[in-house]
Every structure is written in structure tokens, then in C-alpha cells.
Coordinates of C-alpha atoms in Angstrom, one line a residue:
Chain A
M1397 CA 0.0 0.0 0.0
L1398 CA 2.9 2.2 0.6
S1399 CA 4.0 1.7 -2.8
A1400 CA 0.5 2.3 -4.2
I1401 CA 0.2 5.7 -2.7
P1402 CA 2.6 7.7 -4.8
P1403 CA 1.1 6.6 -8.1
S1404 CA -2.4 7.1 -6.9
C1405 CA -2.0 10.7 -6.0
S1406 CA -3.0 12.6 -9.0
W1407 CA -3.2 15.9 -7.3
P1408 CA -0.8 18.2 -9.1
D1409 CA 0.1 20.3 -6.2
L1410 CA 0.9 17.3 -4.1
K1411 CA 3.9 16.7 -6.2
S1412 CA 5.6 19.9 -5.2
P1413 CA 5.7 19.3 -1.5
W1414 CA 6.7 15.8 -2.0
D1415 CA 9.4 16.8 -4.3
L1416 CA 10.5 19.3 -1.9
A1417 CA 10.3 16.9 0.9
M1418 CA 12.3 14.3 -0.9
P1419 CA 15.5 16.3 -1.1
I1420 CA 15.2 16.9 2.6
N1421 CA 14.9 13.3 3.1
S1422 CA 18.0 12.7 1.2
N1423 CA 19.7 15.5 2.9
G1424 CA 19.1 14.2 6.3
N1425 CA 18.7 17.4 8.1
G1426 CA 15.9 19.6 6.9
N1427 CA 16.2 23.2 7.3
S1428 CA 12.9 24.5 8.5
A1429 CA 14.1 27.9 7.6
A1430 CA 14.7 26.9 4.0
K1431 CA 11.3 25.4 3.5
P1432 CA 8.9 28.2 3.9
R1433 CA 11.0 30.2 1.5
D1434 CA 10.6 27.8 -1.3
L1435 CA 7.0 27.0 -0.8
P1436 CA 5.3 30.3 -1.3
D1437 CA 6.5 30.2 -4.9
E1438 CA 5.3 26.8 -5.5
T1439 CA 2.0 26.9 -3.9
D1440 CA 0.8 30.3 -4.7
N1441 CA -1.5 29.1 -7.3
T1442 CA -3.4 26.9 -4.8
N1443 CA -5.8 28.3 -2.3
V1444 CA -4.5 30.2 0.5
G1445 CA -5.9 28.0 3.1
F1446 CA -4.1 25.2 1.7
H1447 CA -1.0 27.3 1.7
N1448 CA -1.3 27.9 5.4
N1449 CA -2.0 24.3 6.1
F1450 CA 0.8 23.2 3.9
D1451 CA 3.2 25.6 5.5
E1452 CA 2.6 24.0 8.8
S1453 CA 2.7 20.6 7.4
V1454 CA 6.0 21.1 5.8
I1455 CA 7.4 22.3 9.0
L1456 CA 6.1 19.3 10.8
A1457 CA 7.4 17.1 8.1
S1458 CA 10.8 18.6 8.5
K1459 CA 10.6 18.1 12.2
L1460 CA 9.5 14.6 11.7
R1461 CA 12.5 14.1 9.5
Q1462 CA 14.8 15.3 12.1
H1463 CA 13.2 13.3 14.7
Q1464 CA 13.2 10.3 12.6
I1465 CA 16.8 10.6 12.0
S1466 CA 17.7 11.4 15.6
G1467 CA 15.6 8.6 16.9
G1468 CA 17.0 6.2 14.4
G1469 CA 13.6 5.6 12.9
N1470 CA 12.7 3.6 10.0
G1471 CA 13.8 4.1 6.5
A1472 CA 13.0 6.8 4.1
A1473 CA 10.1 5.0 2.7
A1474 CA 7.9 5.0 5.8
A1475 CA 8.8 8.5 6.7
A1476 CA 8.1 9.6 3.3
A1477 CA 4.8 7.9 3.3
K1478 CA 3.9 9.6 6.5
M1479 CA 4.8 12.9 5.1
M1480 CA 2.9 12.0 2.1
L1481 CA -0.2 11.1 3.9
H1482 CA 0.1 14.0 6.2
P1483 CA -0.2 16.8 3.7
Q1484 CA -2.7 14.6 1.8
F1485 CA -4.9 14.5 4.8
L1486 CA -4.5 18.2 5.3
M1487 CA -5.4 18.8 1.7
A1488 CA -8.4 16.7 2.0
S1489 CA -9.5 18.5 5.1
A1490 CA -8.8 21.9 3.6
R1491 CA -10.7 21.0 0.5
G1492 CA -13.8 19.3 1.7
G1493 CA -13.6 19.5 5.4
L1494 CA -13.7 16.3 7.2
P1495 CA -17.3 15.2 7.4
Q1496 CA -17.0 13.2 10.6
N1497 CA -15.2 13.6 13.7
D1498 CA -16.2 10.4 15.4
V1499 CA -15.1 8.0 12.7
I1500 CA -12.3 8.9 10.5
D1501 CA -12.3 6.5 7.7
G1502 CA -9.5 5.9 5.4
S1503 CA -6.2 4.6 6.3
S1504 CA -4.7 7.8 5.2
F1505 CA -5.8 9.5 8.3
K1506 CA -4.7 6.6 10.3
G1507 CA -1.3 7.0 9.0
G1508 CA -1.4 10.7 9.4
D1509 CA -2.6 10.3 12.9
G1510 CA 0.3 8.2 13.9
S1511 CA 2.6 10.5 12.3
I1512 CA 1.1 13.5 13.9
Q1513 CA 1.6 12.0 17.3
E1514 CA 5.1 11.3 16.5
L1515 CA 5.5 14.8 15.4
F1516 CA 4.3 16.1 18.6
N1517 CA 6.5 13.8 20.4
G1518 CA 9.2 15.4 18.4
F1519 CA 7.9 18.8 19.5
G1520 CA 8.1 17.6 23.0
A1521 CA 11.8 17.6 22.9
G1522 CA 11.9 14.2 21.4
S1523 CA 10.8 12.6 24.5
M1524 CA 8.3 9.8 24.6
N1525 CA 5.8 11.5 26.8
G1526 CA 2.4 10.2 26.4
T1527 CA 0.8 13.1 28.0
G1528 CA -1.3 15.5 26.0
Q1529 CA 0.4 18.5 27.6
A1530 CA 3.1 19.2 25.2
S1531 CA 1.1 18.1 22.3
S1532 CA -1.9 20.2 23.1
Q1533 CA 0.2 23.2 23.6
S1534 CA 1.9 22.7 20.3
M1535 CA -1.5 22.0 18.9
Q1536 CA -2.5 25.5 20.0
H1537 CA 0.4 26.9 18.2
F1538 CA -0.4 24.9 15.2
N1539 CA -3.9 26.1 15.1
H1540 CA -3.5 29.7 15.6
P1541 CA -1.9 30.7 12.3
Q1542 CA -4.7 28.9 10.5
G1543 CA -7.2 31.4 11.9
G1544 CA -9.3 28.7 13.4
A1545 CA -10.3 27.2 10.2
M1546 CA -12.7 24.3 10.6
P1547 CA -10.5 21.6 9.4
A1548 CA -7.9 22.8 11.8
Q1549 CA -10.3 22.7 14.6
N1550 CA -11.2 19.2 13.7
F1551 CA -7.7 18.4 13.6
G1552 CA -7.0 19.9 16.9
A1553 CA -9.9 18.2 18.6
Q1554 CA -9.0 14.9 17.1
V1555 CA -5.4 15.1 17.9
A1556 CA -6.0 16.3 21.4
A1557 CA -8.4 13.6 21.9
T1558 CA -6.2 10.9 20.5
T1559 CA -3.2 11.6 22.5
A1560 CA -4.8 9.6 25.2
V1561 CA -5.1 6.7 22.9
M1562 CA -1.7 7.1 21.4
N1563 CA 0.1 4.0 21.3
Q1564 CA 2.8 4.5 18.9
P1565 CA 6.1 4.7 20.7
Q1566 CA 8.9 5.9 18.6
P1567 CA 10.7 2.6 18.2
S1568 CA 7.6 0.8 17.2
G1569 CA 7.1 3.2 14.4
S1570 CA 9.5 1.0 12.6
N1571 CA 7.0 -1.7 12.2
G1572 CA 6.1 -0.7 8.7
G1573 CA 4.3 2.6 8.9
A1574 CA 0.7 3.3 8.1
P1575 CA -0.8 -0.1 7.3
A1576 CA 0.6 -1.8 10.4
Q1577 CA -0.7 0.8 12.8
P1578 CA -3.8 -0.4 14.6
R1579 CA -7.0 1.4 13.6
Q1580 CA -7.7 4.2 16.0
R1581 CA -11.0 5.8 16.2
V1582 CA -11.1 9.5 17.0
R1583 CA -13.7 10.8 19.2
A1584 CA -14.6 14.4 19.3
R1585 CA -14.7 16.2 22.6
R1586 CA -18.0 16.4 24.4
G1587 CA -20.2 18.9 22.8
Q1588 CA -18.0 19.7 19.9
A1589 CA -19.2 17.3 17.4
T1590 CA -19.7 18.8 14.0
D1591 CA -21.4 15.8 12.4
P1592 CA -24.9 16.7 11.5
H1593 CA -26.2 13.4 12.9
S1594 CA -24.7 14.1 16.3
I1595 CA -25.9 17.6 16.2
A1596 CA -29.4 16.5 15.6
E1597 CA -29.1 13.9 18.3
R1598 CA -27.8 16.5 20.7
L1599 CA -30.7 18.7 19.9
R1600 CA -33.1 15.9 20.5
R1601 CA -31.4 15.0 23.8
E1602 CA -31.6 18.6 24.9
R1603 CA -35.3 18.8 24.1
I1604 CA -36.0 15.7 26.0
A1605 CA -34.1 17.0 29.0
E1606 CA -36.1 20.2 28.9
R1607 CA -39.4 18.3 28.9
M1608 CA -38.2 16.1 31.8
K1609 CA -37.4 19.1 33.8
A1610 CA -40.9 20.5 33.2
L1611 CA -42.3 17.2 34.2
Q1612 CA -40.3 17.2 37.4
E1613 CA -42.2 20.1 38.6
L1614 CA -45.5 18.6 38.0
V1615 CA -44.9 15.3 39.6
P1616 CA -44.5 15.2 43.4
N1617 CA -41.6 13.4 44.9
A1618 CA -39.5 14.4 42.0
N1619 CA -36.1 14.7 43.6
K1620 CA -34.7 12.0 41.4
T1621 CA -31.8 13.0 39.3
D1622 CA -31.8 9.8 37.2
K1623 CA -33.8 10.0 34.0
A1624 CA -35.0 6.4 34.3
S1625 CA -36.2 6.7 37.9
M1626 CA -37.9 10.0 37.0
L1627 CA -39.8 8.2 34.2
D1628 CA -40.8 5.5 36.7
E1629 CA -42.1 8.2 39.0
I1630 CA -44.0 9.8 36.2
I1631 CA -45.6 6.5 35.2
D1632 CA -46.6 5.7 38.8
Y1633 CA -48.1 9.1 39.2
V1634 CA -50.2 8.9 36.0
K1635 CA -51.4 5.5 37.1
F1636 CA -52.3 6.9 40.5
L1637 CA -54.2 9.8 39.1
Q1638 CA -56.2 7.5 36.8
L1639 CA -56.9 5.3 39.8
Q1640 CA -58.1 8.2 41.7
V1641 CA -60.5 9.2 39.0
K1642 CA -61.9 5.7 39.0
V1643 CA -62.4 5.6 42.7
L1644 CA -63.9 9.0 42.8
S1645 CA -66.4 8.0 40.1
M1646 CA -67.3 5.0 42.3
S1647 CA -67.8 7.0 45.4
R1648 CA -70.9 8.6 44.0
L1649 CA -72.7 5.3 43.9
G1650 CA -72.6 4.5 47.5
G1651 CA -69.1 3.1 48.1
G1652 CA -68.8 0.1 45.8
A1653 CA -66.9 -2.6 47.4
A1654 CA -65.1 -3.2 44.2
A1655 CA -63.3 0.0 44.6
V1656 CA -61.7 -1.0 47.8
A1657 CA -59.7 -4.0 46.6
P1658 CA -57.5 -2.1 44.2
L1659 CA -56.9 0.4 46.8
V1660 CA -55.7 -2.1 49.3
A1661 CA -53.5 -3.7 46.8
D1662 CA -51.9 -0.4 46.1
M1663 CA -51.2 0.4 49.7
S1664 CA -47.5 0.0 49.5
S1665 CA -47.0 2.7 46.9
E1666 CA -46.8 6.3 47.8
A1667 CA -50.3 6.8 46.6
G1668 CA -51.7 4.8 49.5
G1669 CA -52.5 7.8 51.5
D1670 CA -54.7 9.5 49.0
C1671 CA -56.3 6.2 48.1
I1672 CA -57.5 5.8 51.6
Q1673 CA -58.9 9.2 51.6
A1674 CA -60.7 8.6 48.4
G1675 CA -62.0 5.3 49.7
S1676 CA -63.3 7.1 52.7
K1677 CA -65.5 9.1 50.5
G1678 CA -67.2 6.0 49.4
G1679 CA -67.7 5.0 53.0
S1680 CA -69.0 8.5 53.9
L1681 CA -71.9 8.1 51.6
A1682 CA -73.4 5.5 53.8
R1683 CA -72.8 7.6 56.8
P1684 CA -75.7 10.0 56.8
S1685 CA -78.1 7.1 56.9
N1686 CA -76.7 5.7 60.1
G1687 CA -75.5 9.0 61.5
S1688 CA -78.2 9.2 63.9
Q1689 CA -77.6 5.7 65.1
T1690 CA -74.0 6.6 65.7
A1691 CA -75.0 9.5 67.8
R1692 CA -76.5 7.3 70.3
T1693 CA -74.1 4.5 70.3
N1694 CA -70.9 6.5 70.0
D1695 CA -69.1 4.7 72.7
S1696 CA -70.0 1.2 71.9
S1697 CA -69.7 1.3 68.2
L1698 CA -66.3 2.7 68.3
T1699 CA -65.1 0.2 70.7
V1700 CA -66.7 -2.6 68.7
T1701 CA -65.0 -1.2 65.6
E1702 CA -61.7 -1.1 67.4
H1703 CA -61.9 -4.7 68.5
Q1704 CA -63.0 -5.8 65.1
V1705 CA -60.1 -4.0 63.5
A1706 CA -57.7 -5.4 65.9
K1707 CA -58.9 -8.9 65.2
L1708 CA -58.7 -8.4 61.5
M1709 CA -55.3 -7.0 61.7
E1710 CA -54.0 -10.1 63.3
E1711 CA -55.0 -12.3 60.4
D1712 CA -54.6 -10.0 57.4
M1713 CA -53.8 -6.4 57.1
G1714 CA -55.6 -6.1 53.8
S1715 CA -58.9 -7.2 55.2
A1716 CA -58.5 -4.9 58.1
M1717 CA -58.0 -1.9 55.8
Q1718 CA -60.9 -3.0 53.8
Y1719 CA -63.1 -3.1 56.8
L1720 CA -62.0 0.3 57.9
Q1721 CA -62.5 1.8 54.5
G1722 CA -66.0 0.3 54.3
K1723 CA -66.7 2.4 57.4
G1724 CA -65.0 5.4 56.0
L1725 CA -62.2 5.3 58.5
C1726 CA -58.5 5.1 58.3
L1727 CA -55.6 4.2 60.4
M1728 CA -53.0 6.7 61.3
P1729 CA -50.3 7.2 63.9
I1730 CA -51.5 8.9 67.1
S1731 CA -48.9 11.7 66.8
L1732 CA -50.1 12.6 63.4
A1733 CA -53.7 12.4 64.5
T1734 CA -53.1 14.9 67.3
A1735 CA -51.2 17.2 64.9
I1736 CA -54.0 17.1 62.4
S1737 CA -56.8 17.6 64.9
T1738 CA -55.1 20.6 66.4
A1739 CA -54.4 22.0 63.0
T1740 CA -58.0 21.5 61.9
C1741 CA -59.1 23.2 65.0
H1742 CA -57.3 26.3 64.1
S1743 CA -57.4 26.6 60.4
R1744 CA -60.6 25.1 59.2
S1745 CA -64.0 26.7 59.3
P1746 CA -66.7 25.0 61.3
A1747 CA -68.7 24.1 58.2
I1748 CA -65.9 22.0 56.9
N1749 CA -65.3 20.5 60.3
N1750 CA -68.9 19.5 60.4
H1751 CA -68.4 17.8 57.1
H1752 CA -65.3 16.0 58.4
H1753 CA -66.9 14.5 61.4
P1754 CA -70.4 13.3 60.8
L1755 CA -68.9 9.9 61.2
L1756 CA -67.7 10.2 64.7
Q1757 CA -69.4 13.2 66.1
P1758 CA -72.7 13.7 64.3
N1759 CA -73.6 16.5 66.7
G1760 CA -71.9 18.8 64.2
E1761 CA -69.3 20.3 66.4
G1762 CA -65.7 20.6 65.3
P1763 CA -63.1 18.3 66.6
T1764 CA -62.9 18.9 70.3
S1765 CA -60.7 16.2 71.6
P1766 CA -57.1 15.6 70.5
S1767 CA -57.3 12.2 71.8
M1768 CA -59.4 11.2 68.9
S1769 CA -57.2 9.2 66.7
V1770 CA -59.3 7.8 64.0
L1771 CA -60.4 10.4 61.6
T1772 CA -61.5 10.5 58.1
V1773 CA -59.1 12.5 56.1
Q1774 CA -60.9 14.3 53.3
S1775 CA -58.4 16.5 51.9
A1776 CA -55.4 15.7 49.8
T1777 CA -53.1 17.6 52.1
M1778 CA -52.4 14.6 54.3
G1779 CA -50.0 13.0 52.0
N1780 CA -48.9 9.6 53.0
V1781 CA -51.1 8.7 55.8
G1782 CA -52.2 5.4 54.3
G1783 CA -48.6 4.6 53.6
D1784 CA -48.0 4.5 57.3
G1785 CA -51.1 2.5 57.9
G1786 CA -49.4 -0.7 58.0
A1787 CA -46.5 0.5 60.0
A1788 CA -48.8 2.2 62.5
K1789 CA -50.3 -0.9 63.8
D1790 CA -49.0 -0.4 67.2
A1791 CA -49.4 3.3 67.3
A1792 CA -52.9 3.8 66.2
S1793 CA -56.1 3.1 68.0
V1794 CA -59.7 3.7 67.7
S1795 CA -60.7 5.7 70.6
K1796 CA -63.6 7.6 71.9
P1797 CA -63.0 11.3 72.2
Chain B
M167 CA -76.9 26.7 23.9
A168 CA -73.8 24.7 23.6
S169 CA -72.1 27.1 21.3
K170 CA -72.9 30.0 23.6
H171 CA -71.4 28.1 26.4
T172 CA -68.2 27.4 24.7
I173 CA -67.8 30.9 23.5
A174 CA -68.3 32.2 27.0
T175 CA -65.7 30.0 28.5
R176 CA -63.1 29.9 25.8
H177 CA -60.1 30.5 27.9
A178 CA -61.5 33.0 30.4
Q179 CA -61.8 30.7 33.3
G180 CA -59.2 28.1 32.5
I181 CA -59.5 24.5 32.2
R182 CA -60.7 23.9 35.7
A183 CA -64.0 25.8 35.3
R184 CA -64.6 24.4 31.8
F185 CA -64.2 20.9 33.0
A186 CA -66.3 21.5 36.1
S187 CA -69.2 22.9 34.2
R188 CA -69.2 20.1 31.6
F189 CA -68.8 17.4 34.2
L190 CA -71.6 18.7 36.3
R191 CA -73.9 18.9 33.4
S192 CA -73.2 15.4 32.4
L193 CA -73.7 14.2 35.9
L194 CA -77.1 15.8 35.9
R195 CA -77.8 14.1 32.7
L196 CA -76.8 10.8 34.1
R197 CA -78.8 11.2 37.2
R198 CA -81.9 12.0 35.2
S199 CA -81.4 9.0 32.9
G200 CA -80.7 6.9 35.9
N201 CA -83.9 8.0 37.6
R202 CA -85.9 7.3 34.5
F203 CA -84.8 3.7 34.3
G204 CA -84.9 2.6 37.8
G205 CA -86.6 4.0 40.8
S206 CA -83.4 4.7 42.8
Q207 CA -79.9 4.8 41.6
S208 CA -78.3 3.1 44.5
N209 CA -78.9 -0.5 45.5
D210 CA -78.5 -2.0 42.1
E211 CA -76.5 -5.0 42.6
G212 CA -73.2 -5.7 41.0
I213 CA -73.4 -5.0 37.3
G214 CA -75.6 -2.0 37.7
K215 CA -73.2 -0.3 40.0
R216 CA -70.3 -1.1 37.7
I217 CA -72.1 0.3 34.7
R218 CA -72.9 3.5 36.5
T219 CA -69.3 3.7 37.8
D220 CA -68.1 3.3 34.3
R221 CA -70.5 5.9 33.0
I222 CA -69.4 8.4 35.5
K223 CA -65.8 7.8 34.7
I224 CA -66.4 8.0 31.0
A225 CA -68.3 11.2 31.6
A226 CA -65.4 12.6 33.5
Y227 CA -62.9 11.8 30.8
A228 CA -65.2 13.0 28.1
A229 CA -65.8 16.3 29.9
M230 CA -62.1 16.7 30.3
A231 CA -61.3 15.9 26.7
R232 CA -63.9 18.3 25.5
A233 CA -62.7 21.0 27.8
V234 CA -59.2 20.7 26.5
G235 CA -60.5 20.7 23.0
P236 CA -58.7 19.3 19.9
R237 CA -55.6 21.3 20.7
R238 CA -53.7 18.4 22.2
T239 CA -53.0 15.0 20.7
W240 CA -54.1 13.1 23.8
S241 CA -57.5 14.8 23.9
R242 CA -58.1 14.1 20.3
A243 CA -57.2 10.5 20.7
L244 CA -59.4 10.3 23.8
L245 CA -62.4 11.8 22.1
F246 CA -61.9 9.4 19.2
K247 CA -61.8 6.5 21.5
L248 CA -64.9 7.6 23.4
R249 CA -66.8 8.2 20.3
N250 CA -66.0 4.8 19.0
R251 CA -66.9 3.3 22.3
A252 CA -70.2 5.1 22.3
R253 CA -70.9 4.0 18.8
I254 CA -70.1 0.4 19.2
H255 CA -70.7 0.2 22.9
G256 CA -68.8 -2.8 23.8
V257 CA -69.8 -5.3 21.2
S258 CA -66.8 -5.2 19.0
R259 CA -64.7 -2.9 21.2
K260 CA -61.6 -5.1 20.8
R261 CA -61.8 -4.9 17.0
C262 CA -62.3 -1.2 17.1
L263 CA -59.3 -0.6 19.4
V264 CA -57.1 -2.8 17.3
S265 CA -58.0 -1.0 14.1
E266 CA -57.4 2.3 15.9
K267 CA -54.0 1.2 16.9
K268 CA -53.1 0.2 13.4
R269 CA -54.3 3.5 12.2
V270 CA -52.1 5.5 14.4
T271 CA -49.1 3.2 14.5
R272 CA -46.1 4.4 12.7
N273 CA -42.7 3.0 12.0
K274 CA -41.5 3.8 15.4
V275 CA -43.8 1.4 17.1
V276 CA -43.4 -1.7 15.1
A277 CA -45.0 -4.4 17.1
I278 CA -42.2 -6.4 18.5
S279 CA -43.5 -8.5 21.3
S280 CA -40.1 -10.0 22.1
R281 CA -38.8 -6.7 23.3
E282 CA -39.2 -5.9 26.9
P283 CA -41.5 -2.9 27.3
S284 CA -39.4 0.0 28.1
R285 CA -40.5 2.9 30.2
A286 CA -41.4 5.0 27.2
D287 CA -43.7 2.2 26.0
T288 CA -45.4 2.0 29.4
L289 CA -46.0 5.7 29.3
R290 CA -47.4 5.4 25.8
K291 CA -49.9 2.9 27.0
L292 CA -51.0 5.1 29.8
V293 CA -51.4 8.4 27.9
P294 CA -54.2 8.3 25.4
G295 CA -52.9 8.5 21.9
G296 CA -49.4 7.8 23.0
D297 CA -48.6 5.3 20.4
S298 CA -48.2 7.8 17.6
M299 CA -45.8 10.1 19.3
D300 CA -42.1 10.1 19.5
T301 CA -40.4 10.4 22.9
C302 CA -40.0 14.1 22.8
V303 CA -43.7 14.8 22.0
L304 CA -44.7 12.1 24.4
L305 CA -43.1 13.9 27.3
E306 CA -44.8 17.1 26.4
E307 CA -48.2 15.5 26.1
T308 CA -47.6 13.6 29.4
A309 CA -47.0 16.9 31.2
H310 CA -50.2 18.4 29.9
Y311 CA -52.1 15.2 30.6
I312 CA -50.9 15.1 34.2
K313 CA -51.9 18.7 34.7
C314 CA -55.4 18.0 33.4
L315 CA -55.7 14.8 35.4
A316 CA -54.8 16.6 38.6
T317 CA -57.4 19.3 38.0
Q318 CA -59.9 16.6 37.2
V319 CA -59.2 14.9 40.4
T320 CA -59.5 18.0 42.5
V321 CA -62.7 19.1 40.9
M322 CA -64.2 15.6 41.3
Q323 CA -63.2 15.5 44.9
S324 CA -64.7 18.9 45.7
I325 CA -67.9 17.9 43.9
A326 CA -68.0 14.7 45.9
D327 CA -67.5 16.6 49.1
R328 CA -70.3 19.1 48.3
L329 CA -72.6 16.4 47.0
L330 CA -72.3 14.1 50.0
L331 CA -72.4 16.7 52.7

């Protein structure tokens, strides 16, 4: 392939640098001062951008020559091929611009890549430092005269990125040059891709990130940073809202028992609290009918309920919750109950309090006793009461105010 | 009467009021029709309750979809589904749904049952009309859908509170 390259290059202006380079090859010590003098005459007819590129490339080529010689590198053929490929690559990039950053196809670049790394090694005082420091610095130098032309930026990004993957120690450069070097993929830096595909993808990703942020504000409990868990939260919340609509539509028919089962099954999720509240509405429909009865048998009915619930809790939590919900009651920790009752004392109006307690105090007064620990929770402000229901087994009680 | 109503509440009161008025009207309609058929609406065993439950739920979703209008993809899809359901009313519902899916399915949702349903697919199933959207649009529609569902729930809750007081 090395031999194939010279004949295949049909670019007229390529001949001149190569011809120029060849004498230097034979000389053994290229004068970097001599080169730029000759070149402007040769390459004036080509485009100026190429002239700039080529200037640099020739300097690099000369440095490479020196380094090759000093390092006892391989023969003229490989070095010449490298120089050959190097300006070839630069020409290609100046002409058409490299279309991709991520995948550089063509072995020419591969060869150029390796040679460039060696060149920078040469810049780094001939030492085999694998760090990107010297090379990136020299890269800056290299790029400046070109006025930040796009191919040069590509070039800079690629080379700066590939110094990390550089694996061409100087001595191993003698293994035959371009074809023997392993294929190295060049990745652009994050956010600097110029490929239209990656730009489109980046736009898409940004749009999705925007929407996710907007969703985060809508969904409660949205402190997740991970996109996947955020999606899970969203899904759960949508399911919960749909379940609430279903339950609310049932509550207008007198508390269908069918509504309670899905609520109980869903107890473990965060939506449990609201489910219980919704279920209590179903129970509350039955209340006005036996409200009067409750007025008379306050004490006994509550105790009976309490015993019943305790018995049910021993066998199966689910059935206990079902029973409670059938009555329009819920289970909550005593501390929370006291907090709520005192809060409702202060903040709520008596009309709403009436509404809250036809179940336990049908006389219509507001909540008077903080010892009352079984309440129906009608508003959605009590977030996860139901979620604690299972855990509050020991802390809750049905008590008479 | 309907047109006057829609003109009056175009965007002046927001989606909440629009939904509330539509839902209340449909509830009244349901109650009247329920009264006409049976003496009382409660105490129908089993199937009757379920049917009424479903009717109320459907009325809620229909009211919400109409309140949103054809502006959003999910409301359009929801209205379409409800119209089909009303037309066919359960006899060939499966067939209708399948045909609807075929109609809206694009290349993106080629039916590959061997693939594990990703989160986006689950979300597509939940949001009405989610099949024919790509992920970006899906998230946007989900946001609006969640907002509307939340207002629906609060309105229904307050109605239930007032009704059952």
C-alpha cells in the first residue's frame, strides 16, 4: 500500500511538497528555515488556506524528518509515506472538510494520525511523553496561524483527543508505517461534534431534557436525578391519578366494594394515603343514613369497631384496611392524628369541620378532643397517611373522644 | 346553547372551570337518565353499579377531553376512543381498538413483542394516543395530561365533598 500511494496521488500540487520533501529526506537534516522560503513560490496558485496548512505541514514534516533521524527511525520510505499522507490529509480537510469527527475512515488519516503523534512527540523535545500537555500546547500553536479554520479545529480536537489513545512509541514506528498501525477511532470532545447526525441527536437530547425538567415540577416526589427513575415516578403518578378518577367515580354510587380491593393492593405505593382518603368518601356516603344511630351508640360502636379491626389485623392487614374503609375510617399514627386535629381546630372553618366528622361526632361540632385518633381524612393535604397505615399498627387506635 | 357556552368559556376561566361545568352537566344528565330507568340509583347489585361507575368515569374523561379541545394529541385520541366506544358500545370494542392502533401506529412502534416494554412504552400505553408520538412529544403530552388529570381529580373531589355533605 505504501507503494501504491505515490502513483495514486493525482493531485498536481501534491507533487511539489513531496518533491520538496524528498530532497530533505536525502539531505538528512531539513532546514525548517529553508522550506517556507521555497514553498510560497510553489503553492501560490493553490488556495491560501491550503497554503497555510501546507506551511505547517511542511514544518512538521521537517521536524519529523529530524526526529526520525535522531531517533533512528525507519527508512525513508515509511517516513516519506507519513509525510505524504500527512499533507494529503491536510489537503483533504482543507478541501472538503472532514465530514465526521467520530469515525475517520480511510487509512490515510490513520497514518497521518500516527505521524502527527510522533511529530508532537518530536515537539516535546523528542521525549516519549504520552501526556497531552506538550502536544496540546503545540496544537494550539499549530492552530493559531490557521485562523481557526474548521479543518484545523477538527484536527486539533482529534489530535488532542487521541493523545490519550496514542500507542505509537517511537521505536515501534518502525513496524512498517501506516498499514501496520492499529486502527484508532477518533472521538470528538463532548459537545464539539460537527457531524450533522450528532448535532441532531444532541438537539433531541436537549429537548427531552427540557421536557423532563418541566415534568419534574408537576410530579410530586421528583427529587430523582436519574432519568430512568424519573420516568418511573411519572408512570406511577399517572397510574395513581387514573386510579383516583376511577375511585372518585365509584364514590358517587354508595361506596362500591369493588373500589376497595385495588386500593388495598396499592397500599405500598406512595399513593396509598390518597387512596384511603378517596376510599373514605365511598364510605362516607353510607354515613348520613346511620349517623343518627352513631349519635346514640358512639361509645360502643367505636369500641366494637376497634376490636373488630384489631382482630382483623392479626390475620390479614388487607382485610382490616378494607373493613376500615368500608366504614370510611382510616388508620394513622397517634402523633399525626393529634397534629391534624389541632391543625384543623385552628385553620378550618366550622362548616368544613362538620363535614369531616359526621362519622364520629354527628352532633356537628368541630373536633374537640385531641385524643381522637381515628379520623376520616378528606383533603389531599395529608400526604402519605395510608402509607403508614401498615406500620402504624401499634401506634394507632380507635378511641372515643 | 352549547355554542354560547363554549364561546363564553373559551379561555377566560381556565380548564378547571370548563371541566367542572361540563362534568356537572353530564352528571345531571346521568342522574336524570338513571332516575328514568330505575326507581333509585343506588342498591342496584353488581353489574348495575359497575355500569354506573363506568358511565361516570367516562363522563369525567369526556368532559375533560372536550374542555381541552382538539388542541392536544391526547385529547383528540381520547375523544376518538370515546366516540368509537359510544358508537359500538362494547360489542366489538376489541376490534375497534385494534384498528385504531393500526391506524395510528407508525414505523416507530413496530409491534415487537419480544422486546421488553421500556419505560417509554409503558408511558405510551398510559397516555391516550401515546402510540403515535415520539419520545419528545410524548413527554410534552404527558406533562399536559398530568396537569389535566390533577385538575380533574381536585374538581371531582370537591364535587363529591359538596354532594355528599
